[in-house]
mmCIF file of C-alpha atoms in Angstrom:
data_model
loop_
_atom_site.group_PDB
_atom_site.id
_atom_site.type_symbol
_atom_site.label_atom_id
_atom_site.label_comp_id
_atom_site.label_asym_id
_atom_site.label_seq_id
_atom_site.Cartn_x
_atom_site.Cartn_y
_atom_site.Cartn_z
ATOM 1 C CA MET Z 1 88.383 91.749 112.445
ATOM 2 C CA ILE Z 2 86.364 88.234 112.932
ATOM 3 C CA GLN Z 3 83.675 86.325 111.323
ATOM 4 C CA ARG Z 4 83.068 83.274 114.114
ATOM 5 C CA THR Z 5 80.035 82.215 112.415
ATOM 6 C CA PRO Z 6 78.821 80.857 108.818
ATOM 7 C CA ALA Z 7 78.566 84.139 106.461
ATOM 8 C CA ARG Z 8 75.338 86.213 107.048
ATOM 9 C CA ILE Z 9 74.154 88.926 104.851
ATOM 10 C CA GLU Z 10 72.633 91.931 106.512
ATOM 11 C CA ALA Z 11 69.831 92.546 104.221
ATOM 12 C CA ARG Z 12 66.663 93.409 106.052
ATOM 13 C CA ASN Z 13 65.871 96.761 106.822
ATOM 14 C CA GLU Z 14 62.875 97.172 108.369
ATOM 15 C CA GLU Z 15 64.170 96.880 112.075
ATOM 16 C CA PRO Z 16 67.567 98.275 113.450
ATOM 17 C CA SER Z 17 68.389 94.635 114.443
ATOM 18 C CA LEU Z 18 70.915 92.310 112.382
ATOM 19 C CA ILE Z 19 68.723 89.575 110.469
ATOM 20 C CA ALA Z 20 70.523 87.291 108.304
ATOM 21 C CA THR Z 21 69.103 86.314 104.776
ATOM 22 C CA GLU Z 22 70.491 85.021 101.625
ATOM 23 C CA PRO Z 23 71.656 87.345 99.202
ATOM 24 C CA ARG Z 24 69.674 87.987 96.103
ATOM 25 C CA ARG Z 25 70.466 85.932 93.128
ATOM 26 C CA GLN Z 26 72.183 87.618 90.084
ATOM 27 C CA PRO Z 27 71.340 86.943 86.493
ATOM 28 C CA HIS Z 28 74.107 84.728 85.156
ATOM 29 C CA ASN Z 29 75.290 87.644 82.703
ATOM 30 C CA CYS Z 30 75.196 90.355 85.366
ATOM 31 C CA ALA Z 31 78.350 91.425 87.364
ATOM 32 C CA LYS Z 32 78.070 90.200 90.737
ATOM 33 C CA GLY Z 33 77.198 92.360 93.742
ATOM 34 C CA TRP Z 34 79.135 92.666 96.782
ATOM 35 C CA GLN Z 35 76.950 90.519 98.987
ATOM 36 C CA GLN Z 36 77.353 87.552 96.486
ATOM 37 C CA ILE Z 37 80.797 87.998 96.480
ATOM 38 C CA LEU Z 38 81.067 87.922 100.028
ATOM 39 C CA ALA Z 39 78.639 84.904 100.588
ATOM 40 C CA GLU Z 40 81.203 82.969 97.817
ATOM 41 C CA SER Z 41 84.208 83.605 99.971
ATOM 42 C CA VAL Z 42 86.762 80.879 100.369
ATOM 43 C CA THR Z 43 86.070 79.310 103.917
ATOM 44 C CA CYS Z 44 88.428 76.246 104.284
ATOM 45 C CA PRO Z 45 92.150 75.836 104.062
ATOM 46 C CA GLU Z 46 91.893 73.206 101.552
ATOM 47 C CA GLN Z 47 90.106 75.353 99.079
ATOM 48 C CA LEU Z 48 92.469 78.210 99.557
ATOM 49 C CA LEU Z 49 95.294 76.142 98.936
ATOM 50 C CA GLY Z 50 93.942 74.806 95.803
ATOM 51 C CA ARG Z 51 92.975 78.050 94.478
ATOM 52 C CA LEU Z 52 96.880 79.131 94.968
ATOM 53 C CA ASN Z 53 98.224 75.889 93.305
ATOM 54 C CA LEU Z 54 99.900 75.040 96.631
ATOM 55 C CA PRO Z 55 100.228 71.519 97.777
ATOM 56 C CA ALA Z 56 98.358 70.219 100.819
ATOM 57 C CA GLU Z 57 101.838 69.325 102.709
ATOM 58 C CA PRO Z 58 103.354 70.723 104.437
ATOM 59 C CA TRP Z 59 100.715 73.496 104.717
ATOM 60 C CA LEU Z 60 97.383 71.940 105.457
ATOM 61 C CA THR Z 61 97.956 70.157 108.786
ATOM 62 C CA GLY Z 62 98.713 73.554 110.426
ATOM 63 C CA ALA Z 63 96.205 75.323 108.426
ATOM 64 C CA SER Z 64 93.503 72.844 109.652
ATOM 65 C CA ALA Z 65 94.471 73.231 113.175
ATOM 66 C CA GLY Z 66 94.472 76.882 113.026
ATOM 67 C CA HIS Z 67 91.084 77.000 111.216
ATOM 68 C CA GLN Z 68 89.653 75.119 114.091
ATOM 69 C CA LEU Z 69 90.644 78.049 116.355
ATOM 70 C CA PHE Z 70 89.861 80.850 114.128
ATOM 71 C CA PRO Z 71 88.017 80.082 110.782
ATOM 72 C CA VAL Z 72 89.311 80.878 107.307
ATOM 73 C CA ARG Z 73 87.315 83.684 105.287
ATOM 74 C CA VAL Z 74 88.982 85.264 102.397
ATOM 75 C CA PRO Z 75 86.870 86.832 99.349
ATOM 76 C CA GLU Z 76 87.677 86.178 95.708
ATOM 77 C CA PRO Z 77 88.977 89.740 94.840
ATOM 78 C CA PHE Z 78 91.519 89.623 97.364
ATOM 79 C CA ILE Z 79 92.860 86.216 96.302
ATOM 80 C CA ARG Z 80 93.136 87.326 92.927
ATOM 81 C CA ARG Z 81 95.970 89.707 93.951
ATOM 82 C CA MET Z 82 98.087 86.690 95.228
ATOM 83 C CA THR Z 83 100.792 84.968 93.416
ATOM 84 C CA PRO Z 84 99.865 81.176 92.633
ATOM 85 C CA GLY Z 85 102.356 78.889 94.036
ATOM 86 C CA ASP Z 86 104.009 81.215 96.354
ATOM 87 C CA PRO Z 87 103.695 80.462 100.091
ATOM 88 C CA ASN Z 88 105.131 83.226 101.333
ATOM 89 C CA ASP Z 89 102.995 85.745 99.223
ATOM 90 C CA PRO Z 90 102.160 88.609 101.781
ATOM 91 C CA LEU Z 91 98.507 88.872 101.029
ATOM 92 C CA LEU Z 92 98.255 84.931 101.771
ATOM 93 C CA ARG Z 93 100.462 85.190 104.973
ATOM 94 C CA GLN Z 94 97.828 87.382 106.353
ATOM 95 C CA VAL Z 95 94.913 84.760 105.516
ATOM 96 C CA LEU Z 96 96.385 81.345 105.863
ATOM 97 C CA PRO Z 97 96.552 79.658 109.077
ATOM 98 C CA LEU Z 98 99.841 78.228 110.260
ATOM 99 C CA ALA Z 99 100.979 75.650 112.666
ATOM 100 C CA GLU Z 100 102.174 78.433 115.050
ATOM 101 C CA GLU Z 101 98.648 79.577 115.904
ATOM 102 C CA SER Z 102 98.180 76.489 117.769
ATOM 103 C CA ARG Z 103 101.042 76.983 120.082
ATOM 104 C CA GLN Z 104 100.620 79.017 123.462
ATOM 105 C CA GLN Z 105 102.894 81.657 123.791
ATOM 106 C CA ALA Z 106 103.576 83.646 127.363
ATOM 107 C CA GLY Z 107 102.458 87.259 126.893
ATOM 108 C CA TYR Z 108 100.069 86.508 124.150
ATOM 109 C CA VAL Z 109 96.433 86.795 125.555
ATOM 110 C CA ARG Z 110 92.774 86.800 124.202
ATOM 111 C CA ASP Z 111 92.028 90.439 124.873
ATOM 112 C CA PRO Z 112 95.379 92.361 124.543
ATOM 113 C CA LEU Z 113 93.700 95.825 124.732
ATOM 114 C CA GLN Z 114 91.542 94.900 127.502
ATOM 115 C CA GLU Z 115 88.552 96.112 125.565
ATOM 116 C CA ASN Z 116 86.006 94.037 127.686
ATOM 117 C CA ASN Z 117 86.685 96.696 130.472
ATOM 118 C CA ALA Z 118 85.722 99.629 128.256
ATOM 119 C CA ILE Z 119 82.227 98.347 127.089
ATOM 120 C CA GLN Z 120 79.898 100.972 128.227
ATOM 121 C CA THR Z 121 76.525 99.213 127.004
ATOM 122 C CA THR Z 122 75.788 96.614 124.633
ATOM 123 C CA GLY Z 123 77.713 97.240 121.578
ATOM 124 C CA LEU Z 124 79.581 100.686 122.685
ATOM 125 C CA ILE Z 125 82.970 100.669 123.758
ATOM 126 C CA ARG Z 126 84.536 103.916 125.143
ATOM 127 C CA LYS Z 127 88.235 103.970 125.397
ATOM 128 C CA TYR Z 128 88.912 107.843 124.940
ATOM 129 C CA GLN Z 129 87.052 110.927 125.855
ATOM 130 C CA SER Z 130 85.870 112.384 122.468
ATOM 131 C CA ARG Z 131 85.155 109.333 120.699
ATOM 132 C CA ALA Z 132 82.914 106.214 121.143
ATOM 133 C CA LEU Z 133 83.338 103.155 119.212
ATOM 134 C CA LEU Z 134 79.922 101.146 118.009
ATOM 135 C CA MET Z 135 80.269 97.558 117.426
ATOM 136 C CA VAL Z 136 77.766 97.640 114.272
ATOM 137 C CA THR Z 137 78.415 93.772 113.518
ATOM 138 C CA GLY Z 138 80.593 90.877 114.455
ATOM 139 C CA GLN Z 139 80.818 90.095 110.472
ATOM 140 C CA CYS Z 140 83.838 90.611 108.569
ATOM 141 C CA ALA Z 141 84.492 90.242 104.834
ATOM 142 C CA ILE Z 142 88.157 88.660 105.434
ATOM 143 C CA ASN Z 143 89.527 86.963 108.653
ATOM 144 C CA CYS Z 144 93.017 88.492 109.201
ATOM 145 C CA ARG Z 145 95.199 85.867 111.073
ATOM 146 C CA TYR Z 146 96.704 88.654 113.167
ATOM 147 C CA CYS Z 147 93.304 90.086 114.313
ATOM 148 C CA PHE Z 148 93.422 91.696 117.864
ATOM 149 C CA ARG Z 149 89.494 90.728 118.071
ATOM 150 C CA ARG Z 150 89.884 87.222 116.913
ATOM 151 C CA HIS Z 151 88.711 86.204 120.374
ATOM 152 C CA PHE Z 152 86.193 88.906 120.928
ATOM 153 C CA PRO Z 153 82.567 88.142 122.555
ATOM 154 C CA TYR Z 154 80.700 89.185 119.604
ATOM 155 C CA GLU Z 155 77.500 87.302 120.223
ATOM 156 C CA SER Z 156 77.259 89.207 123.599
ATOM 157 C CA GLN Z 157 77.487 92.589 122.076
ATOM 158 C CA ARG Z 158 75.019 91.846 119.258
ATOM 159 C CA LEU Z 159 72.828 95.038 118.716
ATOM 160 C CA GLY Z 160 69.047 94.672 118.927
ATOM 161 C CA PRO Z 161 66.388 97.482 118.853
ATOM 162 C CA ASP Z 162 66.568 97.882 122.672
ATOM 163 C CA ASP Z 163 70.196 97.972 122.565
ATOM 164 C CA ARG Z 164 70.164 100.676 119.931
ATOM 165 C CA GLN Z 165 68.023 102.979 121.805
ATOM 166 C CA GLN Z 166 70.406 102.456 124.873
ATOM 167 C CA VAL Z 167 73.380 103.376 122.821
ATOM 168 C CA LEU Z 168 71.719 106.558 121.418
ATOM 169 C CA ALA Z 169 70.886 107.429 125.062
ATOM 170 C CA THR Z 170 74.222 106.940 126.320
ATOM 171 C CA LEU Z 171 75.670 109.158 123.449
ATOM 172 C CA ASN Z 172 73.156 111.676 123.928
ATOM 173 C CA ALA Z 173 74.188 111.748 127.913
ATOM 174 C CA ALA Z 174 77.749 112.421 126.945
ATOM 175 C CA PRO Z 175 78.336 115.902 125.355
ATOM 176 C CA GLU Z 176 81.970 115.426 125.260
ATOM 177 C CA ILE Z 177 81.781 112.749 122.700
ATOM 178 C CA ASN Z 178 81.960 114.481 119.240
ATOM 179 C CA GLU Z 179 82.794 111.293 117.016
ATOM 180 C CA VAL Z 180 81.585 108.110 116.830
ATOM 181 C CA ILE Z 181 83.380 105.233 115.355
ATOM 182 C CA PHE Z 182 81.686 102.474 113.051
ATOM 183 C CA SER Z 183 83.517 99.257 113.912
ATOM 184 C CA GLY Z 184 83.170 95.510 114.398
ATOM 185 C CA GLY Z 185 83.922 93.066 112.579
ATOM 186 C CA ASP Z 186 83.677 95.252 109.801
ATOM 187 C CA PRO Z 187 80.694 97.739 109.594
ATOM 188 C CA LEU Z 188 80.452 97.747 106.171
ATOM 189 C CA ALA Z 189 79.348 93.983 106.113
ATOM 190 C CA VAL Z 190 76.032 95.447 107.027
ATOM 191 C CA ASN Z 191 73.417 96.523 104.803
ATOM 192 C CA ASP Z 192 73.269 100.344 103.743
ATOM 193 C CA ARG Z 193 69.750 100.849 105.093
ATOM 194 C CA LEU Z 194 70.822 100.070 108.570
ATOM 195 C CA LEU Z 195 73.973 102.024 108.322
ATOM 196 C CA ALA Z 196 71.789 104.988 107.057
ATOM 197 C CA GLN Z 197 69.543 104.749 110.161
ATOM 198 C CA TRP Z 198 72.618 104.622 112.572
ATOM 199 C CA ALA Z 199 74.201 107.827 110.781
ATOM 200 C CA GLU Z 200 70.847 109.664 110.604
ATOM 201 C CA ALA Z 201 70.421 109.143 114.438
ATOM 202 C CA LEU Z 202 73.848 110.099 115.239
ATOM 203 C CA ALA Z 203 73.562 113.079 113.079
ATOM 204 C CA GLY Z 204 70.255 114.130 115.423
ATOM 205 C CA ILE Z 205 72.661 114.093 118.420
ATOM 206 C CA PRO Z 206 73.679 117.895 118.728
ATOM 207 C CA HIS Z 207 77.325 117.361 119.825
ATOM 208 C CA ILE Z 208 78.315 114.383 117.346
ATOM 209 C CA LYS Z 209 80.049 115.922 114.441
ATOM 210 C CA ARG Z 210 82.110 113.447 112.972
ATOM 211 C CA LEU Z 211 81.242 109.807 111.627
ATOM 212 C CA ARG Z 212 84.544 107.549 111.225
ATOM 213 C CA ILE Z 213 84.167 104.073 109.565
ATOM 214 C CA HIS Z 214 87.112 101.518 109.880
ATOM 215 C CA SER Z 215 86.611 99.053 107.169
ATOM 216 C CA ARG Z 216 88.702 96.722 105.255
ATOM 217 C CA LEU Z 217 85.929 96.031 102.758
ATOM 218 C CA PRO Z 218 86.595 98.708 100.016
ATOM 219 C CA VAL Z 219 90.082 96.975 99.834
ATOM 220 C CA VAL Z 220 89.233 93.333 99.842
ATOM 221 C CA ILE Z 221 85.700 93.602 98.068
ATOM 222 C CA PRO Z 222 85.952 96.992 96.061
ATOM 223 C CA GLN Z 223 82.233 96.335 94.759
ATOM 224 C CA ARG Z 224 81.107 97.051 98.279
ATOM 225 C CA VAL Z 225 81.366 100.835 97.194
ATOM 226 C CA CYS Z 226 78.145 100.827 95.586
ATOM 227 C CA ASP Z 227 75.574 103.584 94.919
ATOM 228 C CA ALA Z 228 73.601 102.740 98.131
ATOM 229 C CA LEU Z 229 76.822 103.114 100.279
ATOM 230 C CA LEU Z 230 77.666 106.304 98.435
ATOM 231 C CA GLY Z 231 74.018 107.853 98.509
ATOM 232 C CA TRP Z 232 73.859 107.813 102.438
ATOM 233 C CA LEU Z 233 77.504 109.031 103.193
ATOM 234 C CA GLY Z 234 76.853 111.742 100.729
ATOM 235 C CA ASN Z 235 73.733 112.899 102.334
ATOM 236 C CA SER Z 236 74.779 112.747 105.784
ATOM 237 C CA PRO Z 237 75.480 115.992 107.455
ATOM 238 C CA LEU Z 238 78.214 114.713 109.459
ATOM 239 C CA GLN Z 239 81.981 114.920 108.467
ATOM 240 C CA LYS Z 240 82.864 111.471 107.308
ATOM 241 C CA ILE Z 241 86.047 109.747 107.661
ATOM 242 C CA LEU Z 242 86.872 106.344 106.231
ATOM 243 C CA VAL Z 243 89.801 104.480 107.633
ATOM 244 C CA VAL Z 244 90.907 101.486 105.509
ATOM 245 C CA HIS Z 245 93.340 98.873 106.379
ATOM 246 C CA VAL Z 246 96.044 98.291 103.916
ATOM 247 C CA ASN Z 247 99.265 96.455 105.085
ATOM 248 C CA HIS Z 248 100.966 95.648 101.664
ATOM 249 C CA PRO Z 249 101.218 97.637 98.268
ATOM 250 C CA ALA Z 250 100.022 94.511 96.565
ATOM 251 C CA GLU Z 251 96.476 94.835 97.993
ATOM 252 C CA LEU Z 252 95.758 97.967 96.052
ATOM 253 C CA ASP Z 253 94.636 97.270 92.198
ATOM 254 C CA SER Z 254 92.585 99.486 89.682
ATOM 255 C CA ASP Z 255 89.368 98.390 91.281
ATOM 256 C CA THR Z 256 90.257 99.524 94.815
ATOM 257 C CA ARG Z 257 91.582 102.753 93.470
ATOM 258 C CA LYS Z 258 88.311 103.295 91.536
ATOM 259 C CA ALA Z 259 86.346 102.749 94.957
ATOM 260 C CA PHE Z 260 88.625 105.245 96.753
ATOM 261 C CA ALA Z 261 87.869 107.807 94.106
ATOM 262 C CA ARG Z 262 83.962 107.436 94.443
ATOM 263 C CA LEU Z 263 84.239 107.582 98.087
ATOM 264 C CA ARG Z 264 86.521 110.706 97.867
ATOM 265 C CA GLU Z 265 83.558 112.337 95.275
ATOM 266 C CA VAL Z 266 80.946 112.414 98.040
ATOM 267 C CA GLY Z 267 83.130 114.017 100.473
ATOM 268 C CA VAL Z 268 84.747 111.219 102.632
ATOM 269 C CA THR Z 269 88.271 111.608 104.184
ATOM 270 C CA LEU Z 270 90.288 108.437 103.223
ATOM 271 C CA LEU Z 271 92.923 107.379 105.907
ATOM 272 C CA ASN Z 272 95.053 104.255 106.132
ATOM 273 C CA GLN Z 273 96.003 102.433 108.875
ATOM 274 C CA SER Z 274 98.607 99.451 108.943
ATOM 275 C CA VAL Z 275 99.889 96.858 111.482
ATOM 276 C CA ILE Z 276 103.780 95.885 111.249
ATOM 277 C CA LEU Z 277 103.616 92.338 110.633
ATOM 278 C CA LYS Z 278 106.733 90.044 110.372
ATOM 279 C CA GLY Z 279 106.861 88.222 106.923
ATOM 280 C CA VAL Z 280 104.283 90.814 105.400
ATOM 281 C CA ASN Z 281 105.532 94.555 105.650
ATOM 282 C CA ASP Z 282 108.580 94.479 107.979
ATOM 283 C CA SER Z 283 110.650 96.276 105.343
ATOM 284 C CA ALA Z 284 111.302 100.008 104.750
ATOM 285 C CA SER Z 285 111.161 99.694 101.063
ATOM 286 C CA ILE Z 286 107.514 97.918 101.298
ATOM 287 C CA LEU Z 287 106.420 100.313 103.597
ATOM 288 C CA ALA Z 288 107.663 103.542 101.471
ATOM 289 C CA ARG Z 289 106.001 101.999 98.467
ATOM 290 C CA LEU Z 290 102.686 101.448 100.363
ATOM 291 C CA SER Z 291 102.687 105.220 101.546
ATOM 292 C CA GLU Z 292 103.370 106.489 97.921
ATOM 293 C CA ASP Z 293 100.856 104.250 96.481
ATOM 294 C CA LEU Z 294 98.287 105.015 98.903
ATOM 295 C CA PHE Z 295 98.838 108.855 98.366
ATOM 296 C CA ASP Z 296 98.568 108.129 94.608
ATOM 297 C CA SER Z 297 95.372 106.473 95.291
ATOM 298 C CA GLY Z 298 94.007 109.328 97.226
ATOM 299 C CA VAL Z 299 94.449 107.751 100.856
ATOM 300 C CA MET Z 300 96.670 109.495 103.550
ATOM 301 C CA PRO Z 301 98.770 106.964 105.685
ATOM 302 C CA TYR Z 302 97.949 107.692 109.307
ATOM 303 C CA TYR Z 303 98.873 104.898 111.685
ATOM 304 C CA LEU Z 304 101.240 102.105 111.583
ATOM 305 C CA HIS Z 305 100.386 99.995 114.736
ATOM 306 C CA ALA Z 306 102.733 98.070 116.711
ATOM 307 C CA PHE Z 307 101.676 94.551 116.891
ATOM 308 C CA ASP Z 308 99.029 93.695 119.736
ATOM 309 C CA PRO Z 309 100.045 90.633 121.589
ATOM 310 C CA VAL Z 310 97.060 88.720 120.809
ATOM 311 C CA ALA Z 311 96.984 84.666 121.380
ATOM 312 C CA GLY Z 312 97.449 82.600 118.354
ATOM 313 C CA ALA Z 313 99.460 85.351 116.470
ATOM 314 C CA HIS Z 314 102.745 85.646 118.356
ATOM 315 C CA HIS Z 315 104.395 84.541 114.963
ATOM 316 C CA PHE Z 316 103.661 87.993 113.399
ATOM 317 C CA ASP Z 317 105.192 90.116 116.063
ATOM 318 C CA VAL Z 318 107.913 92.740 115.295
ATOM 319 C CA SER Z 319 109.798 94.200 118.289
ATOM 320 C CA ASP Z 320 109.223 97.956 118.938
ATOM 321 C CA GLN Z 321 112.861 98.321 118.611
ATOM 322 C CA ALA Z 322 112.653 97.163 114.759
ATOM 323 C CA ALA Z 323 109.691 98.697 113.993
ATOM 324 C CA ALA Z 324 111.191 101.931 115.255
ATOM 325 C CA ALA Z 325 114.050 101.284 113.148
ATOM 326 C CA LEU Z 326 111.790 101.032 109.944
ATOM 327 C CA VAL Z 327 110.266 104.401 110.915
ATOM 328 C CA ARG Z 328 113.376 106.109 111.074
ATOM 329 C CA ALA Z 329 114.294 104.607 107.667
ATOM 330 C CA LEU Z 330 111.067 105.777 106.209
ATOM 331 C CA MET Z 331 111.769 109.473 107.295
ATOM 332 C CA THR Z 332 114.708 109.249 105.020
ATOM 333 C CA ARG Z 333 112.805 108.182 102.037
ATOM 334 C CA LEU Z 334 109.632 110.028 102.263
ATOM 335 C CA PRO Z 335 108.215 113.595 103.028
ATOM 336 C CA GLY Z 336 106.962 113.955 106.308
ATOM 337 C CA PHE Z 337 103.243 113.656 105.458
ATOM 338 C CA LEU Z 338 103.705 110.322 103.935
ATOM 339 C CA VAL Z 339 105.320 108.903 107.176
ATOM 340 C CA PRO Z 340 102.616 107.095 109.238
ATOM 341 C CA ARG Z 341 102.629 107.463 112.982
ATOM 342 C CA LEU Z 342 104.054 104.445 114.624
ATOM 343 C CA VAL Z 343 102.016 103.719 117.728
ATOM 344 C CA ARG Z 344 100.913 101.115 120.104
ATOM 345 C CA GLU Z 345 97.696 101.053 122.035
ATOM 346 C CA LEU Z 346 97.822 100.449 125.681
ATOM 347 C CA PRO Z 347 95.081 99.300 128.007
ATOM 348 C CA GLY Z 348 93.848 102.149 130.083
ATOM 349 C CA GLU Z 349 95.392 104.985 128.306
ATOM 350 C CA THR Z 350 93.769 108.103 127.364
ATOM 351 C CA SER Z 351 95.274 107.764 123.675
ATOM 352 C CA LYS Z 352 97.152 105.773 121.265
ATOM 353 C CA THR Z 353 100.758 105.890 122.539
ATOM 354 C CA PRO Z 354 103.600 106.879 119.969
ATOM 355 C CA ILE Z 355 106.791 104.572 119.888
ATOM 356 C CA PHE Z 356 109.802 106.753 120.136
ATOM 357 C CA THR Z 357 111.992 106.719 117.017
ATOM 358 C CA GLY Z 358 115.141 108.450 118.185
ATOM 359 C CA ASP Z 359 114.230 111.598 116.168
ATOM 360 C CA ASN Z 360 112.629 114.583 116.940
ATOM 361 C CA GLN Z 361 109.175 113.346 116.643
ATOM 362 C CA ALA Z 362 107.257 114.152 119.749
ATOM 363 C CA ASN Z 363 106.951 111.419 122.189
ATOM 364 C CA SER Z 364 103.527 112.291 123.722
ATOM 365 C CA SER Z 365 100.172 110.766 123.399
ATOM 366 C CA VAL Z 366 98.296 111.696 120.142
ATOM 367 C CA THR Z 367 94.740 111.370 119.240
#
């Protein structure tokens, strides 16, 4: 997920295009809304290091270089879960640029999944037969350093009113599509009236029965799970699935659990996808605790993604052999329903491709 430009709050709702404006000011004694929290995110390496009581050197030189390639963006609720003074904190590692990002590495490319070849019309990506992915926005609440879309040309895929009509026409003409995925960026960085408009329009297409949302916002800014969001989700006749993205158990706290509970109350199925990341969660004990904590929070482990070879993030890579060994270890510690499926997305394939773990798990394509 990526925000290439300064933070924009998607607040106007009269038109389906995304219009930038400032968040409404909150009274000093009121709890901050999610839009204000988003607008106040940490956006420079010096500020991030200062918040965590870390010295400028040896971290700032590499962080500044990486920041120029892919800007820092971290919201305050996520920072509060980090351990001050620990440069190896697994949450900090996901968001702090390192010197390695500036070093070119053979085999790591700008578009590792070749998504540019799957764009059907502006803002609509179709890789698989029954699902289509709608790029609702290029904005994110957090810029993860390993993001496979850190180089994605969001500006060329920005949806305007005419593009919206073309997307709906394309979906109407494809009866084999029964599920639309809100993605980005992070689709929940968009205002709820616009999201409700999209959901209502999709519900009017007879063969669309599911709406899936991929979002990190309920994790990094739990306040995003507000009454407005719950209102349109609860009223939609579509089946609703929210796939959150949690890589480490330290990302879960009481606020995220409350947000998950509110989503479940309006009929949203909650799944989690993680990415296997060196120095973050490449440990069977960490992954086992993550699955247990997710399930205790009402979220089912779903996918454990093998690392996508994106340029600027090679230092996070874990080999498929090492990842498979971790999953084998998980299978000895967890019941089967808590073991996420280890998969890799290969350009041009008709589904995610499981990585064989050497057990009796089927080594065939899954949806």
